mmCIF file of C-alpha atoms in Angstrom:
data_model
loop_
_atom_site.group_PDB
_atom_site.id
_atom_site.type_symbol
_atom_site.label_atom_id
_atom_site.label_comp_id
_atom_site.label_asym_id
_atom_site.label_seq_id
_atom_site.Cartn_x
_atom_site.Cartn_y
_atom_site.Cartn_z
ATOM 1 C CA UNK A 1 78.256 222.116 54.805
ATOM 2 C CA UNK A 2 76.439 220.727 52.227
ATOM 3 C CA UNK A 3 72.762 219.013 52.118
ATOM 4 C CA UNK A 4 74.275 215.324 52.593
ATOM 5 C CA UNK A 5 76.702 216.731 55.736
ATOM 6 C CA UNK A 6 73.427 217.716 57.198
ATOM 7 C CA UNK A 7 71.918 214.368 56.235
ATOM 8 C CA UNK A 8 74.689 212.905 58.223
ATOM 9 C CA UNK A 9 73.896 215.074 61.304
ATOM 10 C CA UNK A 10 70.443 214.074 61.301
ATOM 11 C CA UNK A 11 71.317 210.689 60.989
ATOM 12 C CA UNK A 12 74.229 210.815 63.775
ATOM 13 C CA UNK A 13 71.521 212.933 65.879
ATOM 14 C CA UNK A 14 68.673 210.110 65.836
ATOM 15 C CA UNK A 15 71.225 206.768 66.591
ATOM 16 C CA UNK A 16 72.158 208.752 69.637
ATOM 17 C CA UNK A 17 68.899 209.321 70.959
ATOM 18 C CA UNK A 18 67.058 205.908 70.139
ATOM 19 C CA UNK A 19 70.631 204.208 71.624
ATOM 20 C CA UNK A 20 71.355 206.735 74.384
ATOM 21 C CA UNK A 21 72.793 204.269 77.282
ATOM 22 C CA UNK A 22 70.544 206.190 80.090
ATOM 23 C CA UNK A 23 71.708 207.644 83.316
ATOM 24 C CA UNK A 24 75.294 207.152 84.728
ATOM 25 C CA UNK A 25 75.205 204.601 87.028
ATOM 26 C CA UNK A 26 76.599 205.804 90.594
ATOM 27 C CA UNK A 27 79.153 202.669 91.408
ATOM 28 C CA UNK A 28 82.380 202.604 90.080
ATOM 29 C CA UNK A 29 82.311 199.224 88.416
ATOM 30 C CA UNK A 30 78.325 199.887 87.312
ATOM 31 C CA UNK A 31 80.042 202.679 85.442
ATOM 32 C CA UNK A 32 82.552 201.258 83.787
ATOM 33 C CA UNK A 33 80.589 198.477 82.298
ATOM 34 C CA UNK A 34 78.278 200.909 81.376
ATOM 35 C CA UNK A 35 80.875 202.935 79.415
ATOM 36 C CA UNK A 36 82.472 199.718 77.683
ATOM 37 C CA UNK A 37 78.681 198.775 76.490
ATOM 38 C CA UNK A 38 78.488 202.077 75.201
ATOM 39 C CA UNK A 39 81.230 201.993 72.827
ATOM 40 C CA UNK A 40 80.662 198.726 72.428
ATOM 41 C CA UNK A 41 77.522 200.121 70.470
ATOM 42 C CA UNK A 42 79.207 202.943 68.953
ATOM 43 C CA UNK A 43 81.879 201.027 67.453
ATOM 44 C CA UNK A 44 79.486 198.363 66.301
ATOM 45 C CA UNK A 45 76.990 200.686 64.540
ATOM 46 C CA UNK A 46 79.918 202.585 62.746
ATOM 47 C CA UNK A 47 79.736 205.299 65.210
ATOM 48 C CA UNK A 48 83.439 205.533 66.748
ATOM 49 C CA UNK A 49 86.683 207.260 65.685
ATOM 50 C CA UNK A 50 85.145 210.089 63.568
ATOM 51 C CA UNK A 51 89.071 210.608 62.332
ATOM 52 C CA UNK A 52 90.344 207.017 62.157
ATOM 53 C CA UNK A 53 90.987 205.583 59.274
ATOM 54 C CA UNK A 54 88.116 202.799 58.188
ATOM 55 C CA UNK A 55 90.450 199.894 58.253
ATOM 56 C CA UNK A 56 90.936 200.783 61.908
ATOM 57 C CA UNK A 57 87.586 200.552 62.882
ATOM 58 C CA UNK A 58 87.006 204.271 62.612
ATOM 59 C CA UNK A 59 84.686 206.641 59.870
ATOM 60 C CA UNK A 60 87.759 208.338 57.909
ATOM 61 C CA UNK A 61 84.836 211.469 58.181
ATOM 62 C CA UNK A 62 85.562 214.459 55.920
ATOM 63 C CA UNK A 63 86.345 218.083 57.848
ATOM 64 C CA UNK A 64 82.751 219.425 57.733
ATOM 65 C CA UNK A 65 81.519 215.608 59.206
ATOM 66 C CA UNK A 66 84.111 215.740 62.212
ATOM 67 C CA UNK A 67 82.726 219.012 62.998
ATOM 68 C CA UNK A 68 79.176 217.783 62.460
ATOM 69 C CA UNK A 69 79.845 215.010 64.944
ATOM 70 C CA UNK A 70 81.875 216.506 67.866
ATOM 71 C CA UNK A 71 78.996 219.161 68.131
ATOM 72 C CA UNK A 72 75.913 216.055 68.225
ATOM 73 C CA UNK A 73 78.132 213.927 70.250
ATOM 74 C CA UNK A 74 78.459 216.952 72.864
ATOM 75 C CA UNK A 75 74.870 217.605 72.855
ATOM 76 C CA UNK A 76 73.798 214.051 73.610
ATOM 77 C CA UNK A 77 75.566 214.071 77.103
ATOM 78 C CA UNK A 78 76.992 210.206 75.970
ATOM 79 C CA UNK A 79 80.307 208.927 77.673
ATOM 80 C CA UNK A 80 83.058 209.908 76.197
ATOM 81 C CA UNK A 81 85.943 207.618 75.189
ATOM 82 C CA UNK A 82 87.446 205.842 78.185
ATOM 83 C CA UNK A 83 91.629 206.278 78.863
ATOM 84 C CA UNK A 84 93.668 208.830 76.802
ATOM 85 C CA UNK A 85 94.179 206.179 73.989
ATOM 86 C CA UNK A 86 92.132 206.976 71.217
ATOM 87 C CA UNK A 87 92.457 210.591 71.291
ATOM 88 C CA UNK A 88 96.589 210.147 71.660
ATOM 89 C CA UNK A 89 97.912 206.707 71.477
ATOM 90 C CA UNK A 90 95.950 206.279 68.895
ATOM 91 C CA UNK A 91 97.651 208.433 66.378
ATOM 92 C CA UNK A 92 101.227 207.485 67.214
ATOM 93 C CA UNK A 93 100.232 204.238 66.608
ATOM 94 C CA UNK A 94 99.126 204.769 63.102
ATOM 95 C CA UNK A 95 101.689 207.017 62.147
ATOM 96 C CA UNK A 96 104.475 204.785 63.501
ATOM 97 C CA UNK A 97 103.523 201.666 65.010
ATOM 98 C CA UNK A 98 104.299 198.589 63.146
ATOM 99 C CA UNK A 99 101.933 196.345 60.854
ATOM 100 C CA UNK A 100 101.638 193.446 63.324
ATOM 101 C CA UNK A 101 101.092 196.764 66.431
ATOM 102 C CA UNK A 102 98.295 198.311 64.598
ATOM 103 C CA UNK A 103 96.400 195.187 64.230
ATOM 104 C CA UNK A 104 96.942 194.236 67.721
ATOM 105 C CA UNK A 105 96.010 197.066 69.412
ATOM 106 C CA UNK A 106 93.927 199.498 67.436
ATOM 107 C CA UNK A 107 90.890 198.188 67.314
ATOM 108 C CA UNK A 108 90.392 196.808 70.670
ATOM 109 C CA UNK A 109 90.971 200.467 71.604
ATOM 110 C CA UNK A 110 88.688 202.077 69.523
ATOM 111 C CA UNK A 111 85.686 199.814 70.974
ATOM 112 C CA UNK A 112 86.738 200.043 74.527
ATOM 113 C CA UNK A 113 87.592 196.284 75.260
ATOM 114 C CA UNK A 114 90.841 197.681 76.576
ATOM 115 C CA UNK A 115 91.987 200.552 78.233
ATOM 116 C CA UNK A 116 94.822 202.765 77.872
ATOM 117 C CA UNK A 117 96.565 205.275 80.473
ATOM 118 C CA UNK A 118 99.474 207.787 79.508
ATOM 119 C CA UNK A 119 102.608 207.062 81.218
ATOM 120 C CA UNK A 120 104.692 209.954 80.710
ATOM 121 C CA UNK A 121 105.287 212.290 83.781
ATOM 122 C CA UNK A 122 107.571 211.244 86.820
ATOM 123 C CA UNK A 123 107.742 213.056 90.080
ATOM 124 C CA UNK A 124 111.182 214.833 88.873
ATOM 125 C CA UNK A 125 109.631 215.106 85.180
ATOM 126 C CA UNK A 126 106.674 217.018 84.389
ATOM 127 C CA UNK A 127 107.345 219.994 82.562
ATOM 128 C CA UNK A 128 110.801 219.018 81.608
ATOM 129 C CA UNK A 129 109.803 215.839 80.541
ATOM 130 C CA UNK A 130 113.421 215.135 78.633
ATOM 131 C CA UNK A 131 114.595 214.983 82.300
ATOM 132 C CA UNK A 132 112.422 211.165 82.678
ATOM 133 C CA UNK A 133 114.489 208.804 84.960
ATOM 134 C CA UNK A 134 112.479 205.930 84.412
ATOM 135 C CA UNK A 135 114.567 202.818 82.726
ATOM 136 C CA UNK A 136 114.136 200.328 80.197
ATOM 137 C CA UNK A 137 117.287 197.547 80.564
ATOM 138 C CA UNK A 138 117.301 195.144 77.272
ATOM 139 C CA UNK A 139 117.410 191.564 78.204
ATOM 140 C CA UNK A 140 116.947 189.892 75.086
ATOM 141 C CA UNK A 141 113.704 190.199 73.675
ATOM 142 C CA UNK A 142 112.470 192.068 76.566
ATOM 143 C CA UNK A 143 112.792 195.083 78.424
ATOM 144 C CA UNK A 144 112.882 195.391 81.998
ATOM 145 C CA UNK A 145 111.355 198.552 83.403
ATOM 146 C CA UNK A 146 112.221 200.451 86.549
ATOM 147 C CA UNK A 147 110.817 203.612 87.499
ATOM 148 C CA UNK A 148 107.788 205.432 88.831
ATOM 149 C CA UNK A 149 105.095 207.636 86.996
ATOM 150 C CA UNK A 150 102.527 210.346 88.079
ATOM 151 C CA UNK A 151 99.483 212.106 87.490
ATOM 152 C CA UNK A 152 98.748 209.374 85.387
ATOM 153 C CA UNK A 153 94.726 209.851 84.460
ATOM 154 C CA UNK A 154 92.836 206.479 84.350
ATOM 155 C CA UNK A 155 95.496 204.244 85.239
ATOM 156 C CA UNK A 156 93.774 202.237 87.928
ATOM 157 C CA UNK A 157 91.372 201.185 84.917
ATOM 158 C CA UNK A 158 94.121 200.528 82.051
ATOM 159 C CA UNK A 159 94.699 198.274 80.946
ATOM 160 C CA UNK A 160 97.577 199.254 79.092
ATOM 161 C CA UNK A 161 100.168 202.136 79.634
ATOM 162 C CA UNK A 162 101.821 203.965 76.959
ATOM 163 C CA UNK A 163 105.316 204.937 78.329
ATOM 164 C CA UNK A 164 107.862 206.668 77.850
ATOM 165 C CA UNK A 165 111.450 204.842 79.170
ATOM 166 C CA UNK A 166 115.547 206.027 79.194
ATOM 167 C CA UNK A 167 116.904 203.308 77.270
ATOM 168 C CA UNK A 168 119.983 205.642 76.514
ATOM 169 C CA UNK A 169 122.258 207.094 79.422
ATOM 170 C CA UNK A 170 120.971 208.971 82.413
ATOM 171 C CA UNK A 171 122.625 212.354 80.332
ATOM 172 C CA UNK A 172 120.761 211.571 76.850
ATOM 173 C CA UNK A 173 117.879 213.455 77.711
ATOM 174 C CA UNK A 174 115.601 213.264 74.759
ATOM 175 C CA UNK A 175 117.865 211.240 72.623
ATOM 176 C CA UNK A 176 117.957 208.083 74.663
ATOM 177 C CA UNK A 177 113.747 207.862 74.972
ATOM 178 C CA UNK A 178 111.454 205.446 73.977
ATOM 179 C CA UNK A 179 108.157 204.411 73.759
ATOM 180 C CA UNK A 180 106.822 201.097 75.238
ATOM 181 C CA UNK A 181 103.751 200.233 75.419
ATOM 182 C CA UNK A 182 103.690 197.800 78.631
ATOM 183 C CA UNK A 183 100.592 195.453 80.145
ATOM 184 C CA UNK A 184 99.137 197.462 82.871
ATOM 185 C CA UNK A 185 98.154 193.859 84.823
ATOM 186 C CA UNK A 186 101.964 192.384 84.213
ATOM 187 C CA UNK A 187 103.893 191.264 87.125
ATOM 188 C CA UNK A 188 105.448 194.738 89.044
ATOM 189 C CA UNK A 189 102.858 197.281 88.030
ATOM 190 C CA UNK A 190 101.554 198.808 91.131
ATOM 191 C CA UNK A 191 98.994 201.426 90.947
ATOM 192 C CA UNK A 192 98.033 203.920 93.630
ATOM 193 C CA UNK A 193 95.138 206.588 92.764
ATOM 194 C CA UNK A 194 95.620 210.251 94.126
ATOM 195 C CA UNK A 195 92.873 211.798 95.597
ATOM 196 C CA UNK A 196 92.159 215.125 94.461
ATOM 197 C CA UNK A 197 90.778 218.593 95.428
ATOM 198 C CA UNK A 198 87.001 217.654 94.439
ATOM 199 C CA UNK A 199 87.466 214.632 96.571
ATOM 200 C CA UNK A 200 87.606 211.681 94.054
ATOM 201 C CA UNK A 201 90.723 209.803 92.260
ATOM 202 C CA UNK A 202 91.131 210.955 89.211
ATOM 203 C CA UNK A 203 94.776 210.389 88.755
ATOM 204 C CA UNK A 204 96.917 207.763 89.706
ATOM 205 C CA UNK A 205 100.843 207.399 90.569
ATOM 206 C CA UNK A 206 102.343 204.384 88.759
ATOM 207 C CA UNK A 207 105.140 202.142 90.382
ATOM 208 C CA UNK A 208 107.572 199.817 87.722
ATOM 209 C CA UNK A 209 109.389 196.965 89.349
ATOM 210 C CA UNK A 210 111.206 194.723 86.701
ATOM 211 C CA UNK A 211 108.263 194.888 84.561
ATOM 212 C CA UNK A 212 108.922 192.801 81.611
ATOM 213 C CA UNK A 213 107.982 194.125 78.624
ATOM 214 C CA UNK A 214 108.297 192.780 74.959
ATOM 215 C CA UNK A 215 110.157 194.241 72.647
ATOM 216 C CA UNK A 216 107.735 193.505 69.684
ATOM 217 C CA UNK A 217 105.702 196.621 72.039
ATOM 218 C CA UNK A 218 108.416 199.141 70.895
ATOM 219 C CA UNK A 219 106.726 202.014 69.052
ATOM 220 C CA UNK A 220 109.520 203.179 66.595
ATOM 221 C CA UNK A 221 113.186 202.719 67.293
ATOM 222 C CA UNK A 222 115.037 202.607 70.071
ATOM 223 C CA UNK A 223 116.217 205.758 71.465
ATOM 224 C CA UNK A 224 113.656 207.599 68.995
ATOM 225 C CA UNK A 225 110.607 208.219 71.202
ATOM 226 C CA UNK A 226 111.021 211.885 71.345
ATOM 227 C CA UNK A 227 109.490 212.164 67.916
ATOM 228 C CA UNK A 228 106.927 210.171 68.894
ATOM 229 C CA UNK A 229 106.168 212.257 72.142
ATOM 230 C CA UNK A 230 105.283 215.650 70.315
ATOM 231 C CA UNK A 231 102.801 213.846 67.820
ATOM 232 C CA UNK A 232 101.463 212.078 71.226
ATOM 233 C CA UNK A 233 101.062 215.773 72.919
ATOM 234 C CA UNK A 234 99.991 217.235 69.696
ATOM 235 C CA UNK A 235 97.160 215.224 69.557
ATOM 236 C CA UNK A 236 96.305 215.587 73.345
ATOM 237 C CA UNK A 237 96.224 219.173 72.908
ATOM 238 C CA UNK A 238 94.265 218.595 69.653
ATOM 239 C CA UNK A 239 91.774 215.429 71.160
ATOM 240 C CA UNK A 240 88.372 216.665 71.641
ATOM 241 C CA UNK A 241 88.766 220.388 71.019
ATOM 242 C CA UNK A 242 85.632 220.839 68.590
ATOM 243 C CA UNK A 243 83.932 218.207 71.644
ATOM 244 C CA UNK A 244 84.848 220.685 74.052
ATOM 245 C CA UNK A 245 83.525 223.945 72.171
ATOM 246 C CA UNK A 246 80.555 221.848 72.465
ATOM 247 C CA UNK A 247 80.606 221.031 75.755
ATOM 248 C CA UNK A 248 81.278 224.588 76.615
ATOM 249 C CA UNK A 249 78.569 225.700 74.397
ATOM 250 C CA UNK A 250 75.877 224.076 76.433
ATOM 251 C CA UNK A 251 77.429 224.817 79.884
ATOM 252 C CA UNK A 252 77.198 228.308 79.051
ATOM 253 C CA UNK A 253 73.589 228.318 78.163
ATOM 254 C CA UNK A 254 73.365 226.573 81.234
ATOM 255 C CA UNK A 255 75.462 229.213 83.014
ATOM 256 C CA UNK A 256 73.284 231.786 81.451
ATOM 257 C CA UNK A 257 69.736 230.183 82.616
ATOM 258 C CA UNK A 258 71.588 230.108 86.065
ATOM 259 C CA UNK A 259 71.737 233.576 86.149
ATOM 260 C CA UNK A 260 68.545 234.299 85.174
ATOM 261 C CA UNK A 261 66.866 232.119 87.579
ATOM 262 C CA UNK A 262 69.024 234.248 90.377
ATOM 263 C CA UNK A 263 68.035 237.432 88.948
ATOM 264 C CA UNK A 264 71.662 238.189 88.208
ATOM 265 C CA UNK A 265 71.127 239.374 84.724
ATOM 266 C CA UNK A 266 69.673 242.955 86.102
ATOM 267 C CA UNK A 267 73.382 243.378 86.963
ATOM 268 C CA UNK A 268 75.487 244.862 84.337
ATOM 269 C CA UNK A 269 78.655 244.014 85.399
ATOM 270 C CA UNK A 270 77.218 240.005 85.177
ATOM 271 C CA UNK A 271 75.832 240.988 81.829
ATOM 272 C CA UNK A 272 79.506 242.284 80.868
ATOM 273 C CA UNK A 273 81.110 238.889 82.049
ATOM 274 C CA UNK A 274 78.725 236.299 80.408
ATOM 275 C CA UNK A 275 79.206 238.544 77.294
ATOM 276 C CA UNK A 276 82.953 237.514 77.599
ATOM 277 C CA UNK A 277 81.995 233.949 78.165
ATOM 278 C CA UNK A 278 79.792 234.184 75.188
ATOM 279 C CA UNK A 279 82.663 235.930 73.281
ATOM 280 C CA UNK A 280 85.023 233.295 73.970
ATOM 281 C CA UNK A 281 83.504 229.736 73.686
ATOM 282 C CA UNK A 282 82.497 231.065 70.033
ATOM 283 C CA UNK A 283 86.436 231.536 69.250
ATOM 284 C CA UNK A 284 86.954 228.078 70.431
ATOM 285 C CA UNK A 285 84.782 226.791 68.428
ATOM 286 C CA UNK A 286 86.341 228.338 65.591
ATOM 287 C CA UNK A 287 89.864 227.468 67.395
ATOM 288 C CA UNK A 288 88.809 223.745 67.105
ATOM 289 C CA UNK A 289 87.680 223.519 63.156
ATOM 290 C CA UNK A 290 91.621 225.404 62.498
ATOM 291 C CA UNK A 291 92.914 222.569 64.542
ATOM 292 C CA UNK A 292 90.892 219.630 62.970
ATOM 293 C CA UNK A 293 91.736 220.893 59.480
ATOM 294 C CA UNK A 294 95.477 221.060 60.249
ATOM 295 C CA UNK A 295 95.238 217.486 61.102
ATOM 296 C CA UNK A 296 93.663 216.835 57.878
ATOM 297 C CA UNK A 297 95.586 218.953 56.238
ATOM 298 C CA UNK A 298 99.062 218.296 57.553
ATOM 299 C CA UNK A 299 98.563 214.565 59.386
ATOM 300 C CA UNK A 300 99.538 216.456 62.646
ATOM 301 C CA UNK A 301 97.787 219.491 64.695
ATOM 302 C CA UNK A 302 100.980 221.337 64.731
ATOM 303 C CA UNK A 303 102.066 223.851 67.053
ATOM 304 C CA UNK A 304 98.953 225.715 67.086
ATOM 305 C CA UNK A 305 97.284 222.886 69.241
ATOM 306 C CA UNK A 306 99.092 224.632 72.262
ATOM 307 C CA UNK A 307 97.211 227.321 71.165
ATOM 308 C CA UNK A 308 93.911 225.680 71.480
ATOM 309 C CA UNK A 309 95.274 223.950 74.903
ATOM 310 C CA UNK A 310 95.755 227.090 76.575
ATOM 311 C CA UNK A 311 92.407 228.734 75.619
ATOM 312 C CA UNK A 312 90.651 226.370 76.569
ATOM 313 C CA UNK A 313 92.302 226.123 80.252
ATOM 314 C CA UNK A 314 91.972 229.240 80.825
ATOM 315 C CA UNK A 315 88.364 229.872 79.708
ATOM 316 C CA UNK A 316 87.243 226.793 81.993
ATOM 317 C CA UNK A 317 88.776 227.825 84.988
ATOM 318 C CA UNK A 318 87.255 231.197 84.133
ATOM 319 C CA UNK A 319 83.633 229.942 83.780
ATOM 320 C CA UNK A 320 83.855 228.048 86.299
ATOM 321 C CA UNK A 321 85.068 231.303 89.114
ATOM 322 C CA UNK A 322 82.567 233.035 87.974
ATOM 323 C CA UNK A 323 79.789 230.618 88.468
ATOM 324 C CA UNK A 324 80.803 230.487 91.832
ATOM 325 C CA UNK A 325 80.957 234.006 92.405
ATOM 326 C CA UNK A 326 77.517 233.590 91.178
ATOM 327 C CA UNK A 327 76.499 231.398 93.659
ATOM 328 C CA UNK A 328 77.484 233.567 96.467
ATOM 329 C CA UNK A 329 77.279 231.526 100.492
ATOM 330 C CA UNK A 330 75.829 228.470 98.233
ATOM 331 C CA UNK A 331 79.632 228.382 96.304
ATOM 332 C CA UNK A 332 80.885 226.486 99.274
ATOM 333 C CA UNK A 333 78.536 223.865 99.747
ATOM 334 C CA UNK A 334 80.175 220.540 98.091
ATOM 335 C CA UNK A 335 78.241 217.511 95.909
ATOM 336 C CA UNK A 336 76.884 215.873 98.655
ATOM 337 C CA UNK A 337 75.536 218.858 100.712
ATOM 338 C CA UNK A 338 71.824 218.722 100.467
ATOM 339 C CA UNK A 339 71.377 222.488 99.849
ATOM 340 C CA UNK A 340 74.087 222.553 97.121
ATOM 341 C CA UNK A 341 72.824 224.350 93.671
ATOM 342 C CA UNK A 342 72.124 221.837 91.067
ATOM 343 C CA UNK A 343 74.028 219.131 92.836
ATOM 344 C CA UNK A 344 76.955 221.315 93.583
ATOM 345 C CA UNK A 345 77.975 220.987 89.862
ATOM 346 C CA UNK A 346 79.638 224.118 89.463
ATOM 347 C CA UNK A 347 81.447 224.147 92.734
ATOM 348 C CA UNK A 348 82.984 220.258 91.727
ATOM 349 C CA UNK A 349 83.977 222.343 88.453
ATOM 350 C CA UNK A 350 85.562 224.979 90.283
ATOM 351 C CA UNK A 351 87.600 222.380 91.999
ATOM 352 C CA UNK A 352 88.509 220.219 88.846
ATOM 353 C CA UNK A 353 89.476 222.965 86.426
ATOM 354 C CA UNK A 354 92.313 224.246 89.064
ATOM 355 C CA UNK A 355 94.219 221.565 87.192
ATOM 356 C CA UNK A 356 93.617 223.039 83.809
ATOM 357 C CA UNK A 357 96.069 224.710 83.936
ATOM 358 C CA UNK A 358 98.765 221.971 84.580
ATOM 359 C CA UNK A 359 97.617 219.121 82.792
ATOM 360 C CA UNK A 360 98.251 218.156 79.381
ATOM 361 C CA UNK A 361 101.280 220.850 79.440
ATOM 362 C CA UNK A 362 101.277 223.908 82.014
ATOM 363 C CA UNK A 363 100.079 226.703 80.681
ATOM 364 C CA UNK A 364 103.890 227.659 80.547
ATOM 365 C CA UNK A 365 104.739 225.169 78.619
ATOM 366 C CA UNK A 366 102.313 226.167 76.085
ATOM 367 C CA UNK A 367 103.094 229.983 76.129
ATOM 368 C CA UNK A 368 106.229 228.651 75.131
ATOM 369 C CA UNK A 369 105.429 226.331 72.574
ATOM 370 C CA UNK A 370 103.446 229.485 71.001
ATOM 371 C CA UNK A 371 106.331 231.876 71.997
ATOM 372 C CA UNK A 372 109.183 229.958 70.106
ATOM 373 C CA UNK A 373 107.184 227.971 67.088
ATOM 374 C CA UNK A 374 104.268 230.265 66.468
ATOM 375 C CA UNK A 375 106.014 233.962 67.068
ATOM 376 C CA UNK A 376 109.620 233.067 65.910
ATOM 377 C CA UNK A 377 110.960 234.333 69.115
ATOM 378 C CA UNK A 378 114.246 233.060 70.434
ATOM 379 C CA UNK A 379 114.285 229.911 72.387
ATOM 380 C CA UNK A 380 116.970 227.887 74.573
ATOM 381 C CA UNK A 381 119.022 225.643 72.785
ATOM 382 C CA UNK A 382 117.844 221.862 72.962
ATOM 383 C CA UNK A 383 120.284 219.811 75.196
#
């Protein structure tokens, strides 16, 4: 990094201190609007979409500045972007979305004005995704949707869903997919959040009844959403990685100073597992920078996003076990008990990363992405 990249970080370092938004507010729609303002800011100042292009709104920032700003924006404990747009609508859009679809719909993204939830999964199609049952019927100028979606994160905030539909027979599979990108507020969109293990809603199932939908909010052609889909997963698996080496970063320290304070460090076989800990949030790091300069490099994260993806799932739910060993009795006192350690914190993470492992991909899924496009070995013959 050069004297003007660390320029940069000190400059990115002091705009998020003197504009830090403050505490998260406890009530849902406090937070929300909180969020919103904050991105409000960012994108205001400059601030937002470190890899966007500038006519998007974003900073068009050079490898060694992405880095630079993941690692700050980590380290200020600021909300993160709201929805899964930005880190993989966002890219699909501006790769294949059409003139009059970028203009509409970037931008109001980037700045958090609207809200966007990934409609992709159905209660038959998670993992086999090419298996999706719900329908898009052309009437004219519109489609009308049918179907039902799952595990949809952020939905009962979206405002809009991207979503994958069959617009080809029910035995197309991948060939007869495509991607809409349908009003989340429109007439037969009925959204019902899941409760989860840590006891909040962090997913949502999504019902479609005759939802109309444009056909001007067609991403690509007809039938020719598969494509679209892997540079949408791609970039999930990509979104955020150098953010969450970060993250991880300073929840280790935090780990670490945990230990301490419980005299656990004395204990050799602790000392041998933060070690590991230590070991691996320093590969993902490294993991991440690969995976941003593939996107620079090659406009897409590749194959070796899956590779990222799975690390990272796996070294979370690790952590997070072993902070709870840690604990000891106090691992199964919840948020709101009053003798929880550090507001129950690591026994809500506990809880939350049990999904790391299935979200964004299972951890199958990804040892077979690696397996077949990384390794060469043999694979099963697309139907």
């Amino acid at each position: 990094m050069s004297e003007t990249d660390e320029e940069f970080r000190e400059d990115l370092r002091a705009f998020l201190a003197e504009h830090h938004p403050g505490r998260r507010p406890k009530g849902r729609g406090e937070r929300l609007a909180w969020q919103k303002a904050w991105l409000a800011t960012l994108f205001d100042a400059g601030y937002a979409g470190p890899s966007w292009p500038r006519e998007y709104g974003g900073m068009d920032l050079s490898f060694a500045r992405q880095v630079i700003y993941q690692e700050e924006y980590a380290k200020a404990r600021v909300p993160r972007p709201l929805g899964t747009g930005p880190g993989i609508a966002a890219p699909t859009i501006i790769r294949y979305g059409a003139a009059a679809q970028k203009e509409r719909f970037l931008r109001p993204m980037l700045r958090g004005d609207e809200v966007w939830a990934q409609g992709y999964s159905e209660p038959g199609a998670g993992s086999d995704l090419s298996a999706l049952r719900t329908t898009a019927r052309r009437d004219g100028d519109v489609y009308v949707v049918d179907g039902q979606k799952v595990w949809t994160s952020a939905a009962d905030i979206a405002d809009i869903l991207f979503t994958l539909v069959r617009t080809g027979p029910p035995e197309s599979r991948a060939k007869g997919i495509s991607y809409l990108l349908v009003d989340a507020h429109a007439p037969g969109v009925t959204v019902r959040p899941l409760r989860d293990l840590t006891g909040e809603a962090r997913f949502c199932e999504v019902f479609l009844d005759g939802v109309r939908v444009p056909v001007a909010n067609r991403v690509g052609e007809e039938n020719g959403g598969w494509p679209l889909v892997r540079t949408s997963l791609g970039h999930e698996r990509a979104a955020g990685a150098m953010n969450q080496a970060a993250l991880y970063r300073r929840v280790l320290d935090e780990l670490i100073e945990l230990a301490r304070r419980r005299g656990a460090t004395a204990d050799a076989l602790v000392r041998d597992r933060l070690a590991d800990l230590e070991m691996r949030v320093r590969i993902m790091r490294y993991t991440g920078t690969r995976t941003i300069a593939d996107i620079m490099a090659n406009g897409e994260p590749g194959p070796a996003s899956s590779t990222s993806r799975l690390f990272i799932a796996t070294f979370e739910q690790d952590l997070h076990e072993f902070a709870v060993e840690l604990l000891g009795a106090h691992g199964m006192l919840g948020r709101h008990d009053p003798h929880a350690v550090e507001r129950g914190r690591w026994v809500w993470g506990f809880l939350r990363t049990r999904a790391s492992t299935i979200g964004a991909g299972t951890a199958e899924i990804q040892r077979n992405t690696i397996a077949e496009k990384l390794l060469g070995l043999p694979r099963e013959e697309a139907r």
